[in-house]
Amino acid sequence: MSVITERYEIAAARYFEAWNATEPEALSKAVAAAWAADGSYTDPLADVRGHEGVAAVIAAAHEQFPGFVFRPLGAVDGHHDTARFGWELVNEADSSAPVAGFDVVTLDAEGRIRQVLGFLDRVPTSA
């Protein structure tokens, strides 16, 4: 793995750690480790900036889908300061994955997320 590829992999790992944190303190720490202080998250359902906004979106996803975890779907790919990766939201009880998508992230010089542009490829009709 090249140093550049490792940078994208580390950023994606931090991203998933944040999305899978369910306790408020752990979520706060994980978001701060993954996102720049003024970093943003935008998808068809949300458009927020800053650690508190990102943490609120993640907490809302866990409220809507209790017992689910976010998992990578395929490899992380990137160039320059931009990476992309697929993901799915998996029910730990039955391994179903009703939600899936991919995200494009822009990183700062320290490898923290400045911006996420998220796309939803599969969503349940009740979401």
Short mmCIF file of C-alpha atoms in Angstrom, two decimals:
data_model
loop_
_atom_site.label_atom_id
_atom_site.label_comp_id
_atom_site.label_asym_id
_atom_site.label_seq_id
_atom_site.Cartn_x
_atom_site.Cartn_y
_atom_site.Cartn_z
CA MET A 1 0.00 0.00 0.00
CA SER A 2 1.43 3.39 -0.95
CA VAL A 3 1.62 6.29 1.49
CA ILE A 4 -1.06 8.12 -0.51
CA THR A 5 -3.41 5.11 -0.49
CA GLU A 6 -2.78 4.67 3.23
CA ARG A 7 -3.90 8.27 3.81
CA TYR A 8 -7.28 7.52 2.18
CA GLU A 9 -7.63 4.23 4.07
CA ILE A 10 -6.95 5.92 7.41
CA ALA A 11 -9.45 8.71 6.67
CA ALA A 12 -12.11 6.14 5.70
CA ALA A 13 -11.42 4.06 8.83
CA ARG A 14 -11.88 7.15 11.02
CA TYR A 15 -15.06 7.99 9.10
CA PHE A 16 -16.55 4.54 9.78
CA GLU A 17 -15.45 4.69 13.41
CA ALA A 18 -17.42 7.91 13.77
CA TRP A 19 -20.48 6.51 12.00
CA ASN A 20 -20.43 3.43 14.24
CA ALA A 21 -20.02 5.27 17.54
CA THR A 22 -23.25 5.16 19.52
CA GLU A 23 -22.30 6.59 22.92
CA PRO A 24 -22.29 10.43 22.95
CA GLU A 25 -18.73 10.79 24.29
CA ALA A 26 -17.32 8.21 21.88
CA LEU A 27 -19.21 9.83 19.01
CA SER A 28 -17.81 13.28 19.89
CA LYS A 29 -14.25 11.96 20.02
CA ALA A 30 -14.60 9.98 16.80
CA VAL A 31 -16.07 12.93 14.89
CA ALA A 32 -13.27 15.20 16.14
CA ALA A 33 -10.67 12.63 15.02
CA ALA A 34 -12.23 12.23 11.56
CA TRP A 35 -13.44 15.75 10.65
CA ALA A 36 -11.73 19.13 10.57
CA ALA A 37 -13.38 21.57 13.01
CA ASP A 38 -15.26 23.29 10.18
CA GLY A 39 -15.75 20.11 8.14
CA SER A 40 -19.07 19.47 6.46
CA TYR A 41 -21.37 16.57 5.63
CA THR A 42 -23.90 16.77 2.80
CA ASP A 43 -26.17 14.06 1.42
CA PRO A 44 -29.74 14.10 0.07
CA LEU A 45 -31.11 14.18 3.65
CA ALA A 46 -28.63 16.42 5.48
CA ASP A 47 -26.37 19.43 5.06
CA VAL A 48 -24.35 20.26 8.18
CA ARG A 49 -21.06 21.85 9.16
CA GLY A 50 -18.90 21.43 12.25
CA HIS A 51 -18.43 18.62 14.73
CA GLU A 52 -21.78 19.13 16.49
CA GLY A 53 -23.73 19.09 13.23
CA VAL A 54 -21.98 15.95 11.97
CA ALA A 55 -22.48 14.20 15.33
CA ALA A 56 -26.19 15.09 15.27
CA VAL A 57 -26.63 13.53 11.81
CA ILE A 58 -24.87 10.36 12.93
CA ALA A 59 -26.92 10.16 16.15
CA ALA A 60 -30.14 10.59 14.13
CA ALA A 61 -29.13 7.71 11.83
CA HIS A 62 -28.63 5.47 14.87
CA GLU A 63 -32.02 6.49 16.24
CA GLN A 64 -33.67 5.63 12.92
CA PHE A 65 -31.72 2.36 12.52
CA PRO A 66 -30.93 0.94 15.99
CA GLY A 67 -28.76 -2.16 15.91
CA PHE A 68 -27.24 -1.30 12.52
CA VAL A 69 -23.59 -0.65 11.64
CA PHE A 70 -21.97 1.14 8.72
CA ARG A 71 -19.55 -1.04 6.78
CA PRO A 72 -17.29 -0.31 3.83
CA LEU A 73 -18.42 -1.70 0.51
CA GLY A 74 -15.39 -2.23 -1.70
CA ALA A 75 -12.05 -0.48 -1.64
CA VAL A 76 -11.21 3.15 -0.93
CA ASP A 77 -10.05 5.00 -4.03
CA GLY A 78 -8.58 8.47 -4.31
CA HIS A 79 -6.30 11.06 -5.78
CA HIS A 80 -4.90 14.36 -4.57
CA ASP A 81 -6.96 15.34 -1.49
CA THR A 82 -10.08 13.45 -2.56
CA ALA A 83 -11.19 9.91 -1.76
CA ARG A 84 -14.31 7.89 -2.50
CA PHE A 85 -15.73 4.70 -1.06
CA GLY A 86 -18.94 2.71 -0.94
CA TRP A 87 -20.72 1.74 2.23
CA GLU A 88 -23.78 -0.10 3.47
CA LEU A 89 -25.85 0.04 6.61
CA VAL A 90 -26.06 -3.51 7.95
CA ASN A 91 -28.50 -4.96 10.48
CA GLU A 92 -26.37 -6.90 12.95
CA ALA A 93 -29.27 -9.24 13.77
CA ASP A 94 -29.95 -10.57 10.26
CA SER A 95 -27.14 -9.11 8.08
CA SER A 96 -29.62 -7.32 5.82
CA ALA A 97 -28.40 -4.05 4.34
CA PRO A 98 -31.38 -1.84 3.49
CA VAL A 99 -29.29 1.30 2.91
CA ALA A 100 -26.20 1.69 0.75
CA GLY A 101 -24.37 4.48 -0.98
CA PHE A 102 -21.02 6.05 -1.66
CA ASP A 103 -19.25 9.09 -0.35
CA VAL A 104 -16.69 11.45 -1.80
CA VAL A 105 -14.51 13.11 0.83
CA THR A 106 -12.03 15.96 0.63
CA LEU A 107 -9.20 15.88 3.17
CA ASP A 108 -7.19 18.65 4.79
CA ALA A 109 -3.39 18.58 5.17
CA GLU A 110 -3.69 16.49 8.39
CA GLY A 111 -5.90 13.90 6.71
CA ARG A 112 -9.10 15.05 8.41
CA ILE A 113 -12.30 15.43 6.44
CA ARG A 114 -13.08 18.92 5.16
CA GLN A 115 -16.13 17.87 3.14
CA VAL A 116 -18.26 14.80 2.55
CA LEU A 117 -20.60 14.56 -0.41
CA GLY A 118 -22.78 11.52 0.15
CA PHE A 119 -24.94 9.69 -2.36
CA LEU A 120 -27.66 7.18 -1.47
CA ASP A 121 -27.92 4.25 -3.87
CA ARG A 122 -30.37 2.13 -1.89
CA VAL A 123 -32.87 3.33 0.70
CA PRO A 124 -35.94 1.67 2.18
CA THR A 125 -39.24 3.20 1.08
CA SER A 126 -40.02 4.04 4.72
CA ALA A 127 -36.78 6.06 5.23
#
